[in-house]
Coordinates of C-alpha atoms in Angstrom, one line a residue:
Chain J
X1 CA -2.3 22.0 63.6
X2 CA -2.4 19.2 66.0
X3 CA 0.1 17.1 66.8
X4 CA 1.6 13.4 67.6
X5 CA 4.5 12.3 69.0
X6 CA 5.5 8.9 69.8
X7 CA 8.9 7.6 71.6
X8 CA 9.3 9.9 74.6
X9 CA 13.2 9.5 75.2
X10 CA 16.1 12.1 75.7
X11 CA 15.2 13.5 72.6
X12 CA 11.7 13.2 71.6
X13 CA 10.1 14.2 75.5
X14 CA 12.1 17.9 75.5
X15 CA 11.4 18.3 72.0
X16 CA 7.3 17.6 72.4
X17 CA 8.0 20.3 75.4
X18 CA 8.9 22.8 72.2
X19 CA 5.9 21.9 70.3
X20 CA 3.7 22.8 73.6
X21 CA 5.2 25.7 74.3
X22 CA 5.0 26.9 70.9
X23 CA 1.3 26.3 71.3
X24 CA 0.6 23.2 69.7
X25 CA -1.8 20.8 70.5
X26 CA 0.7 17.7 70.9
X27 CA -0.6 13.7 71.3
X28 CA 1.8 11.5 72.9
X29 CA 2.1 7.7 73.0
X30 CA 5.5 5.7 74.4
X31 CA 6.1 2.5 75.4
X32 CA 7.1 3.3 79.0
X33 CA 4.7 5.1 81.3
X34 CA 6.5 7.8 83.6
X35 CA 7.3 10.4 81.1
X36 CA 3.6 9.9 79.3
X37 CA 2.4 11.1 83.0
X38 CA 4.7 13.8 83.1
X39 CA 4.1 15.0 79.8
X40 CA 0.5 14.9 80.2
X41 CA 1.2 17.0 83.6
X42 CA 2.6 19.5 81.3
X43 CA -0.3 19.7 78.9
X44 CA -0.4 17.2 76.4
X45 CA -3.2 14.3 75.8
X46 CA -2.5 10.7 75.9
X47 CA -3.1 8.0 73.3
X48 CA -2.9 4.6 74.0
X49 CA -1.1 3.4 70.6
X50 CA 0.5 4.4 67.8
X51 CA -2.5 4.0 65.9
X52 CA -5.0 6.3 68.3
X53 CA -2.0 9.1 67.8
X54 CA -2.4 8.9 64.3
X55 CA -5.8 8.8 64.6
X56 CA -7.0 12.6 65.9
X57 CA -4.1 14.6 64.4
X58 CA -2.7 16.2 61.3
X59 CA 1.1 15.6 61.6
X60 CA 2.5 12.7 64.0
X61 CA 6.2 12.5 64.7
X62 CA 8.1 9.6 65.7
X63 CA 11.5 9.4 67.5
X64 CA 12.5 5.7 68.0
X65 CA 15.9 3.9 68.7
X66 CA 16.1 1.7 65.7
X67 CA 14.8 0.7 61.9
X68 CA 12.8 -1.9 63.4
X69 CA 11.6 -0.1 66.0
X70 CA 10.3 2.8 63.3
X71 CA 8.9 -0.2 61.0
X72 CA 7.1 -2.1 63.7
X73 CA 4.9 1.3 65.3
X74 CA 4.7 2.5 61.6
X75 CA 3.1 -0.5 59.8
X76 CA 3.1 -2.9 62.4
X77 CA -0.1 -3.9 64.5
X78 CA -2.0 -1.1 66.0
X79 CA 0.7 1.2 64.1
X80 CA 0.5 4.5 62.6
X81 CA -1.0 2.7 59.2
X82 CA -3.8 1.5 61.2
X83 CA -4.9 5.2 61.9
X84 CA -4.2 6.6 58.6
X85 CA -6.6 9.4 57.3
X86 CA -6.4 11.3 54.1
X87 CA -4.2 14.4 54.9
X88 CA -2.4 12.9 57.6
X89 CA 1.6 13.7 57.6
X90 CA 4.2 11.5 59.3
X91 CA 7.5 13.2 60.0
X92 CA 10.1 10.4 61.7
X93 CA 12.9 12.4 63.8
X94 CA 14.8 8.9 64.6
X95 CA 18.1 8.4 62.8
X96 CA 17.6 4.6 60.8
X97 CA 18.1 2.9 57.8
X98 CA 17.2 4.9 54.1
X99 CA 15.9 2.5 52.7
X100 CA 13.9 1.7 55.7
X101 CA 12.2 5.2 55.5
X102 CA 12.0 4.7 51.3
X103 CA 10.0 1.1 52.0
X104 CA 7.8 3.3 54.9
X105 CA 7.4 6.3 52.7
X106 CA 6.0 4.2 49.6
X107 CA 3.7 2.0 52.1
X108 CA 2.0 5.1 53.2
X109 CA 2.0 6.8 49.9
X110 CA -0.6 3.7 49.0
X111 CA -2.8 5.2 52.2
X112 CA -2.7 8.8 51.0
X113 CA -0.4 9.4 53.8
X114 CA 2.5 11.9 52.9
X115 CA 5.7 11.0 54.9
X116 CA 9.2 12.8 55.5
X117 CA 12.2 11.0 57.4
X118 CA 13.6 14.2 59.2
X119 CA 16.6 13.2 61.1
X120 CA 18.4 15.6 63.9
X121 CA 21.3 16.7 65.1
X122 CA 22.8 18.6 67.9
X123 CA 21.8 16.3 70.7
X124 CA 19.6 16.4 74.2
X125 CA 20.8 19.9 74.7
X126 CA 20.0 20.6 71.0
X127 CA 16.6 19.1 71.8
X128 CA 16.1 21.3 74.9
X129 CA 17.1 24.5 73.5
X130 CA 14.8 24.3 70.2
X131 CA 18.3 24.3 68.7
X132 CA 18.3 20.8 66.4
X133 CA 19.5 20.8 63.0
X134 CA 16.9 18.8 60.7
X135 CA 17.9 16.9 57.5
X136 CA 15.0 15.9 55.8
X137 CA 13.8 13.9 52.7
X138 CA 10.6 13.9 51.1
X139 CA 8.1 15.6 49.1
X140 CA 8.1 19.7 49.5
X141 CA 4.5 20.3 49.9
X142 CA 4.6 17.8 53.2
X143 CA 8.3 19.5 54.0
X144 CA 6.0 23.1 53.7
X145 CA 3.1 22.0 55.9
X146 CA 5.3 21.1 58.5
X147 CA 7.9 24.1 58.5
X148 CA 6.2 26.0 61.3
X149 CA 6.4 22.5 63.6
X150 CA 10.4 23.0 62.2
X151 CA 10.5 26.3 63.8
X152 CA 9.4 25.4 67.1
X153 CA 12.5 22.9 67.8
X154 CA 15.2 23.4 65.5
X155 CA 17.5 26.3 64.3
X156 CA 17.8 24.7 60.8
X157 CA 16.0 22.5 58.6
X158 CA 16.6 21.5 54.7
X159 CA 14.9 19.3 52.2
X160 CA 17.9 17.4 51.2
X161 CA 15.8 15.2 48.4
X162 CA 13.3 12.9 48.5
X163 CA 12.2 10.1 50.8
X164 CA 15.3 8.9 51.9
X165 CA 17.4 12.1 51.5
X166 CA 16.9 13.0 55.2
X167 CA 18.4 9.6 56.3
X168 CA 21.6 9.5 53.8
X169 CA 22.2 13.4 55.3
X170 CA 22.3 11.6 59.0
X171 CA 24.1 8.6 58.0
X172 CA 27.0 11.4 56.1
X173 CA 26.6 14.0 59.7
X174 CA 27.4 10.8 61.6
X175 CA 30.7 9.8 59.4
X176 CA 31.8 13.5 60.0
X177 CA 30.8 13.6 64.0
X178 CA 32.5 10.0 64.1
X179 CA 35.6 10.7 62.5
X180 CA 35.8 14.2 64.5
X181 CA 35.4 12.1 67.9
X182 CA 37.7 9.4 67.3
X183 CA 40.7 12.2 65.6
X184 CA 40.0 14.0 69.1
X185 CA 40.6 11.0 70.8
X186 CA 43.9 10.0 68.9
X187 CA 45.4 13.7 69.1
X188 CA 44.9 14.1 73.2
X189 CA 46.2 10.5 73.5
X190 CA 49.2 11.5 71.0
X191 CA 50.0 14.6 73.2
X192 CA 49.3 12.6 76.3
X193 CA 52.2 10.1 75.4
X194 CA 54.2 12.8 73.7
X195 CA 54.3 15.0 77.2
X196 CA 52.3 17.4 76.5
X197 CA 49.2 19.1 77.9
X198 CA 46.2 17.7 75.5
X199 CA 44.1 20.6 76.9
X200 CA 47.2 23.6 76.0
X201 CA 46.9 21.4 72.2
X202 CA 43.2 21.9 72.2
X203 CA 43.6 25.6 73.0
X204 CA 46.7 26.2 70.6
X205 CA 45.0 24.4 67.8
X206 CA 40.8 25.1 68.0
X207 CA 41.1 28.3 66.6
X208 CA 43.1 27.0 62.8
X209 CA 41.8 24.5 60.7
X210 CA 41.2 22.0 62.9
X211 CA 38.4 23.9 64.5
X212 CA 35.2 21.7 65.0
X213 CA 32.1 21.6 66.9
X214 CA 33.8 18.7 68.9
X215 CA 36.9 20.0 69.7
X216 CA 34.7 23.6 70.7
X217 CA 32.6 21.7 72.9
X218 CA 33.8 18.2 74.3
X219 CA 37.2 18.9 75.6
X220 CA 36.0 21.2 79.0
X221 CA 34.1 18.0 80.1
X222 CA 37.0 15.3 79.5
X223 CA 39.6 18.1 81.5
X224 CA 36.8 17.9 84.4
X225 CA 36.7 14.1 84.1
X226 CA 33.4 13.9 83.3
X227 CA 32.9 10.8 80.1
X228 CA 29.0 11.2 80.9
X229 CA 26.1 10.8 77.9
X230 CA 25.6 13.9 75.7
X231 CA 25.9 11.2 73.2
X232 CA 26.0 7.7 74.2
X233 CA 28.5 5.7 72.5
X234 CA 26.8 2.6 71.9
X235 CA 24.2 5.2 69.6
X236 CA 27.0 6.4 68.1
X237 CA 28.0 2.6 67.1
X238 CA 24.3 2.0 66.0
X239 CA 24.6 5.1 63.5
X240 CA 28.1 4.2 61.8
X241 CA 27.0 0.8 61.6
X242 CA 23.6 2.3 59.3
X243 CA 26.5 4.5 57.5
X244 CA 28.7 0.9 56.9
X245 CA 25.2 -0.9 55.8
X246 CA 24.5 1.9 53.9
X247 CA 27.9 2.7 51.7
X248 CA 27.6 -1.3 51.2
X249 CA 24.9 -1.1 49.3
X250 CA 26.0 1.4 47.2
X251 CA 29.0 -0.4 46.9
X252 CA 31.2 3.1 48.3
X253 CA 34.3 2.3 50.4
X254 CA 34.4 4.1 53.2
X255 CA 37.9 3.5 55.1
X256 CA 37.9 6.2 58.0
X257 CA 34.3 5.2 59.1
X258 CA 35.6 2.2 59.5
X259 CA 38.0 3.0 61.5
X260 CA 35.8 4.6 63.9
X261 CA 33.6 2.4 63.5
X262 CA 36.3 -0.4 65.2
X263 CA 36.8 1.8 67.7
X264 CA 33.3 2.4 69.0
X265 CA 32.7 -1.5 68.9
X266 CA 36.0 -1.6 71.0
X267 CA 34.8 1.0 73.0
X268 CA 31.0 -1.1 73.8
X269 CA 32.9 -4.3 73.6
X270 CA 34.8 -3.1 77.0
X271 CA 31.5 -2.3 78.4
X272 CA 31.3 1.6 77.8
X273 CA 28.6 2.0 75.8
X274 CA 26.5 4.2 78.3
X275 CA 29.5 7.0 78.3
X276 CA 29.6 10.1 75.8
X277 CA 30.9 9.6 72.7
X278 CA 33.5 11.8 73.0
X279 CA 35.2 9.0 75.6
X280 CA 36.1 7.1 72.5
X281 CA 39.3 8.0 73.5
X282 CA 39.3 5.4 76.6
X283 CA 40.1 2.5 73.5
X284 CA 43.1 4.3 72.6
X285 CA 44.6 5.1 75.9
X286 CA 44.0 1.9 77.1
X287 CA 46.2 0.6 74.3
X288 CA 48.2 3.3 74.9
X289 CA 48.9 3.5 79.1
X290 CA 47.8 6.7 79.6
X291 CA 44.9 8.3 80.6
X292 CA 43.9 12.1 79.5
X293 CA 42.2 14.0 82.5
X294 CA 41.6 14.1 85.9
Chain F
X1 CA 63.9 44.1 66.8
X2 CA 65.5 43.2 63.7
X3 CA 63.7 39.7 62.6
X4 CA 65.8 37.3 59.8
X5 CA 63.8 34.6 57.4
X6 CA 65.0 31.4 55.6
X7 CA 62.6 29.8 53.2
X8 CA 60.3 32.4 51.4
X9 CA 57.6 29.6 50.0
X10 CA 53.9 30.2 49.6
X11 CA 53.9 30.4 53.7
X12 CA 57.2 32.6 54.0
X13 CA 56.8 34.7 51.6
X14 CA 53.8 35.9 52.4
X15 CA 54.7 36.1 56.6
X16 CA 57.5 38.1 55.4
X17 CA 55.1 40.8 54.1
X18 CA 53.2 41.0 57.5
X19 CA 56.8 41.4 58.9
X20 CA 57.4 44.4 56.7
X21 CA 54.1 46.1 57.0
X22 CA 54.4 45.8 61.2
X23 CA 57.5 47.9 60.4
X24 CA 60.2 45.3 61.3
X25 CA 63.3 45.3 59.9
X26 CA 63.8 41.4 57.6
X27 CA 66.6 39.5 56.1
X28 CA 65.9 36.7 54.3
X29 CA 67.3 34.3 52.2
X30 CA 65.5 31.8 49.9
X31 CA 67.2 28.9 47.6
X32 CA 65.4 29.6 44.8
X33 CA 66.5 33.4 43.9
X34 CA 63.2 35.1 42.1
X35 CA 61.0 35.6 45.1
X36 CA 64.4 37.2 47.2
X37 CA 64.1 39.9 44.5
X38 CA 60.8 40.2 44.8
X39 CA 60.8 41.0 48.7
X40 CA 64.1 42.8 48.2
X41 CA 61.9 45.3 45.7
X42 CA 59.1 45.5 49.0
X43 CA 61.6 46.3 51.6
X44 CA 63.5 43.4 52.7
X45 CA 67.3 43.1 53.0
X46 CA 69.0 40.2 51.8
X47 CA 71.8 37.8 52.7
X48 CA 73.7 34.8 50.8
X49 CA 73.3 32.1 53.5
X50 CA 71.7 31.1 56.7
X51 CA 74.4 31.5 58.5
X52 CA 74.6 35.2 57.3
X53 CA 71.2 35.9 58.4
X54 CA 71.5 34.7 61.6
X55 CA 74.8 36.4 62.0
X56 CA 72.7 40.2 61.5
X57 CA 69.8 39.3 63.0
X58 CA 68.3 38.8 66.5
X59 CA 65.3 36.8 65.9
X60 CA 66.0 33.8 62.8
X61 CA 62.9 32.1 61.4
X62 CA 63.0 29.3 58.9
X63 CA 59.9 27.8 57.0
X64 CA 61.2 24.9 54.8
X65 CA 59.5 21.5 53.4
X66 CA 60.6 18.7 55.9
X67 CA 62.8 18.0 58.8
X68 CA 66.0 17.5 56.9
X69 CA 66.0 20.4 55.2
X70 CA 65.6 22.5 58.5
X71 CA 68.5 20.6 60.4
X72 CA 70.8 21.2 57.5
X73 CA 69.7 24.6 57.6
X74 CA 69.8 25.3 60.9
X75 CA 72.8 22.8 61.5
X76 CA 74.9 22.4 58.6
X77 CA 77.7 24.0 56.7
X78 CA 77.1 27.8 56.4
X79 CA 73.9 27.0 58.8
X80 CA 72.4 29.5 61.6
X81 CA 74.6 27.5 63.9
X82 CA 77.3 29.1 62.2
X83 CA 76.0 32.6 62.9
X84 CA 75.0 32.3 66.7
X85 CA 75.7 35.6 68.5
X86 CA 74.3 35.4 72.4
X87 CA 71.0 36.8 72.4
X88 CA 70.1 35.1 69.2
X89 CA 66.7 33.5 69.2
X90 CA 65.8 30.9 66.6
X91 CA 62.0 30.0 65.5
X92 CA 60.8 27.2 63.5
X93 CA 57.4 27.9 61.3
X94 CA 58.2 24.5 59.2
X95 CA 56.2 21.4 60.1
X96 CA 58.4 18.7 61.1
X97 CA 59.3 15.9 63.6
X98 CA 59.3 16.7 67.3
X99 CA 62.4 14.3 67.8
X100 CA 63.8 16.7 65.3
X101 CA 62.9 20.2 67.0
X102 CA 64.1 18.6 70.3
X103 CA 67.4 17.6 68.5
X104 CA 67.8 21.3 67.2
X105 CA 66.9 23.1 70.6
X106 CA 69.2 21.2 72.1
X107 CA 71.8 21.9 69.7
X108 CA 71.7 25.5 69.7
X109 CA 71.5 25.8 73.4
X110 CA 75.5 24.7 73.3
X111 CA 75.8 27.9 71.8
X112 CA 73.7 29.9 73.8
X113 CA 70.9 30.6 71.2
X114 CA 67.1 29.9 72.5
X115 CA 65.0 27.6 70.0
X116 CA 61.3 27.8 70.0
X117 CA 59.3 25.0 67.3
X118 CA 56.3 27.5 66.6
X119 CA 54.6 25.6 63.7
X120 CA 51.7 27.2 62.0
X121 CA 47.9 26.6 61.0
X122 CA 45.5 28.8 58.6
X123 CA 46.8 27.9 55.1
X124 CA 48.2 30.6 52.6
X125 CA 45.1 32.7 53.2
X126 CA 46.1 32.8 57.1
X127 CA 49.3 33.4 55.9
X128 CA 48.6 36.6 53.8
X129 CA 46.2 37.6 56.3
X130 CA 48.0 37.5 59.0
X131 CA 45.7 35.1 60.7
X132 CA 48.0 32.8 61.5
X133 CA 47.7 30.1 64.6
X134 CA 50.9 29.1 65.9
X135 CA 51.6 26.5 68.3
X136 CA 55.0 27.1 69.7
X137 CA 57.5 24.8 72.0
X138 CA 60.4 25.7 73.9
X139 CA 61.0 28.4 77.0
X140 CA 58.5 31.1 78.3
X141 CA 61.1 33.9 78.0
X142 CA 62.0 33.4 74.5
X143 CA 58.2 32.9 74.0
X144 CA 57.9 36.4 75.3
X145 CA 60.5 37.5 73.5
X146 CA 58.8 37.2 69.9
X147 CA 55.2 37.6 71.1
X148 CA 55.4 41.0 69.3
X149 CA 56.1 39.1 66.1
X150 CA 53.9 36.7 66.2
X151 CA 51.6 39.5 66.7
X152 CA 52.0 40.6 63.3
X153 CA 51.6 37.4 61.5
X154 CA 49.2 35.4 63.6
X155 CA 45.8 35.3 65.6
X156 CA 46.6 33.4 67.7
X157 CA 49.6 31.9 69.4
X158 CA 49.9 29.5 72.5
X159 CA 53.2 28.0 74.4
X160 CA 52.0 24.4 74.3
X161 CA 55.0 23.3 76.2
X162 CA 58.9 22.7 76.3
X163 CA 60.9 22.1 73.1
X164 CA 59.2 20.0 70.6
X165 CA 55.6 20.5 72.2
X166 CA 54.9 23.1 69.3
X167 CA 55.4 20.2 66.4
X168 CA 53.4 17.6 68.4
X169 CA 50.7 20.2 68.9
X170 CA 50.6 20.7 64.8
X171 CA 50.5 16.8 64.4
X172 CA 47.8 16.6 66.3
X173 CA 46.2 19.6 64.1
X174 CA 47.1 17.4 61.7
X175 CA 45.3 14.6 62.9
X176 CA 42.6 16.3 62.9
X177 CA 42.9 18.7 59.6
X178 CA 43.5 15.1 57.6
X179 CA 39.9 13.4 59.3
X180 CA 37.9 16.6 58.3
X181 CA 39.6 16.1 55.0
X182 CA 38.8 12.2 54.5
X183 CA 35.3 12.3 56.6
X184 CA 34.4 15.4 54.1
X185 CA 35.2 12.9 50.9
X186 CA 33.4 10.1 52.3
X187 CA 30.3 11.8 53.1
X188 CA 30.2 13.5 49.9
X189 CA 30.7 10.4 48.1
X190 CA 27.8 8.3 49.7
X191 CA 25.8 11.0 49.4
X192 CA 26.3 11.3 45.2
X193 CA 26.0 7.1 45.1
X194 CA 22.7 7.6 47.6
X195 CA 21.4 9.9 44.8
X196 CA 21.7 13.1 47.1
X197 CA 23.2 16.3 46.3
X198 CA 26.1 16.1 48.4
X199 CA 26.2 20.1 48.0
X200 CA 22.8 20.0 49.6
X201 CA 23.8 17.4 52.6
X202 CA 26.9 20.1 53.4
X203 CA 23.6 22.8 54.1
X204 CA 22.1 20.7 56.2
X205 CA 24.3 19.4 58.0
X206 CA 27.1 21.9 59.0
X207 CA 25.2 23.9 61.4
X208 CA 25.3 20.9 63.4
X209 CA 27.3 18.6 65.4
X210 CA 29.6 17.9 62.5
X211 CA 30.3 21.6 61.7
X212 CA 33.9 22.2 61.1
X213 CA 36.5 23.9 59.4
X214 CA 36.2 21.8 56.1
X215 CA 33.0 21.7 55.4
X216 CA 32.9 25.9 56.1
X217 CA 35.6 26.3 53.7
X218 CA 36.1 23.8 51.2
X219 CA 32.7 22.5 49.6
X220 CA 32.2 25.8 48.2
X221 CA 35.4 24.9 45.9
X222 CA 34.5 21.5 45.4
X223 CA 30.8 22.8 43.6
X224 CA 32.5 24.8 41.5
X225 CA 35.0 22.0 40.1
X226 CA 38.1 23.7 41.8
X227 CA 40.5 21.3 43.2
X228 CA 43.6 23.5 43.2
X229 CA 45.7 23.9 46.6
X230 CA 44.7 25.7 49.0
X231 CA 47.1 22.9 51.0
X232 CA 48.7 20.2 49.1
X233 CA 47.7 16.8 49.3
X234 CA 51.2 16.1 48.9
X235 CA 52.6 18.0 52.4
X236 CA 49.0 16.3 53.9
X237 CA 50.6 13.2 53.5
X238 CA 53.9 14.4 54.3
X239 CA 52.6 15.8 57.8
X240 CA 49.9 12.6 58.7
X241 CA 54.0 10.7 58.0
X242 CA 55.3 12.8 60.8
X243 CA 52.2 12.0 62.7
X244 CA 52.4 8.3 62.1
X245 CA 56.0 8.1 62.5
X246 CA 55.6 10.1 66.3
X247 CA 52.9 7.6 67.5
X248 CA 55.0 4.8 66.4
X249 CA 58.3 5.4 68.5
X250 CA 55.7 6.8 71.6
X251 CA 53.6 3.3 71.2
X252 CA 50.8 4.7 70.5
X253 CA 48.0 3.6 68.1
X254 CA 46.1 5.7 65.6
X255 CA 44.0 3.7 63.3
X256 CA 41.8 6.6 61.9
X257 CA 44.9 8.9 61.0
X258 CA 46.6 5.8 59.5
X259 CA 43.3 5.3 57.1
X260 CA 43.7 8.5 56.2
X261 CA 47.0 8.3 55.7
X262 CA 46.2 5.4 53.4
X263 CA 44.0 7.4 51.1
X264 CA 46.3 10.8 50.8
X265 CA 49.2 8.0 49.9
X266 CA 46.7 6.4 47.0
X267 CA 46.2 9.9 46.2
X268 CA 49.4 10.9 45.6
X269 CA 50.3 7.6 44.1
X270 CA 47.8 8.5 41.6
X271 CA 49.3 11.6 40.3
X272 CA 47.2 14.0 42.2
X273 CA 49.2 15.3 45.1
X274 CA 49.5 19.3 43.6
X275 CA 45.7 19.5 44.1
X276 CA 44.0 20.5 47.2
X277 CA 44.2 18.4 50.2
X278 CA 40.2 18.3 50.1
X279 CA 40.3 16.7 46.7
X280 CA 41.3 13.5 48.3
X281 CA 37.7 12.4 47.6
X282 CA 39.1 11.5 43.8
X283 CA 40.0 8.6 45.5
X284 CA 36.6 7.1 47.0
X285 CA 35.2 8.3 43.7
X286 CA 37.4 6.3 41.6
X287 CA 36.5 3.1 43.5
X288 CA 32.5 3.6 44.5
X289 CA 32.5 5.2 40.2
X290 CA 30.8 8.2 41.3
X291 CA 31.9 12.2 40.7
X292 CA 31.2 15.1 42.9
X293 CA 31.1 18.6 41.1
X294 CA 30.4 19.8 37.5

């Protein structure tokens, strides 16, 4: 099975590193040069454009910032569409709009081209460690042909529903990620003000049932002083304000995303937008007058 | 060691047992008289007051509703207070206000008796179990002092700090505990107006990043049209009070605890506060018209 990949960032360069060591043959395209070089270094063939990529292989992946961005190498000019063949597959790892993937899904069903949105989870060292959890709509035949690509760069992967499905799963992973990052933040700064060690808290309470992935891993960086991307905040804004967009239209209320949401545009507003998401926290302390850490 | 314990609810009760079967020697005393009989009947001695427990005794626990109750316990005519002997340690396992544990610590140290705030995680399971986690405040030595108790009733149990650091450490579980709870609800709830199986959005997504506690433990119950405690939503709301009310008086701001305040108060308001703290969904679902479950 051979393979394309286009955007090259944190996430989609260590994950096309998978595919190649798993054996695949892997096609890569991205806007900016340096990693296409590197990657090509490392074994895989370069393509020009979206549309060569889709051209000469069976499955091709995308991994892009945005819903434009996805729309725009998809259907726009020289795009994935432009190199459609009967058979072809596309599988879109970035995390973007539903109905965005719905409208690309049903403009390549018309060119015989079956797609899936498959967001992930677990971050760059998810990537890196083949670890990523996959939430993915579409049909199951596609979501079959593709499993053994699954295997070589996640841990888990599930056909939530149809086209779409995949998307809605991010957009609900990011209100529970969101709300977990945001409760850290208000608990350390609570103890922080209260007198107490917010690292003893963490320790006392991780293990009951407030145990979470973030409080399991974030905390050792923030007690080292060390607010560096993981997950950048202003990515973490981009994906609560798809959840917001998205519960709108369904006409859901959805008042603890909000929340976060506030806080994360507080957070990029005071120009922190490049730090982990986990330094949420720096809004509240700041309001606060105290600071959690070194 | 010869341990005495005031308030036998569905937590006491239950830690009383663990108590027994490690082979120590209980007291207790309970308002309501059926349960006494019932751990009378398994081994445990009984006493007409709090003050005649702690009289007998050389470690005193209590485990009642809210902060009142404990300081009139503890305080109050025929209270613990009345039956301070040097030597005698009290412990708190109720969740209250940290103002109030500090109040009662320093109380009791007038009369030479060492107070440690050791609130508790884990639920009635953890509680039968013995799988506590306690988060304790007050002095090392006392600390030491009950280890061998806490042995028998917890998994874990950490000396957060000085008097009042054990209750700050449960608000902050709290905090946390009561944005699983919400961010679960809000998830599942876009997910069922998006069209998805929000059963099938909990498997894909809680191997990831948003993994937690809640979403191990509670959809499970939720598929199956269970909404019975498990926690109340009732003493939810009750602790995300004490939680508000302590970031108030230390200035500090919380605005994703107070939204979820907000929902467990429309909860309750709506005659739901004997279910399970995870059925706090009902709300969102009233307002988006949606249902989760059979």
């Amino acid at each position: 099975m051979k393979i394309g990949y286009i955007g090259l960032g944190l996430m989609g360069a260590p994950i096309v590193r998978n595919m190649l060591k798993a054996g695949f043959t892997v096609v890569v395209h991205n806007r900016s040069r340096a990693i296409v070089d590197q990657l090509a270094s490392e074994g895989a063939t370069v393509a020009n454009s979206a549309r060569e990529v889709a051209a000469q292989v069976d499955v091709v992946f995308t991994n892009l910032p945005d819903s434009p961005d996805v729309e725009q190498v998809v259907l726009g000019k020289d795009g994935i569409i432009e190199g459609a063949h009967p058979g072809l597959i596309y599988v879109d790892n970035s995390t973007i709009k539903p109905e965005t993937a719905r409208h690309i899904a049903a403009e390549l069903r018309k060119v015989s081209v079956g797609a899936l949105d498959a967001a992930v989870s677990g971050g760059q060292v998810g990537a890196i460690n083949g670890q990523l959890v996959i939430m993915v709509g579409g049909e199951q035949a596609d979501f079959d042909s593709v499993t053994p690509i699954f295997k070589a760069i996640g841990k888990s992967w599930v056909l939530v529903g149809s086209a779409g499905a995949g998307q809605i799963a991010k957009a609900c992973n990011q209100i529970m990620v969101g709300a977990q990052m945001a409760a850290m933040g208000e608990l350390m700064v609570l103890a922080a003000k209260g007198g107490v060690d917010p690292f003893k808290v963490v320790e006392a309470i991780k293990g009951g049932a407030a145990q979470c992935w973030t409080l399991d891993n974030k905390p050792e960086r923030l007690r080292q002083g060390n607010r560096a991307p993981g997950f950048k905040a202003y990515m973490q804004l981009k994906d609560l304000n798809i959840v917001l967009d998205t519960a709108a239209a369904y006409g859901v209320e959805l008042p603890l995303s909000e929340a976060a949401q506030s806080l994360f545009e507080a957070m990029v507003a005071a120009g922190d937008g490049e730090l982990d998401n986990a330094a949420v926290l720096s809004v509240l302390e700041a309001r606060a007058g105290v600071h959690v850490g070194p």
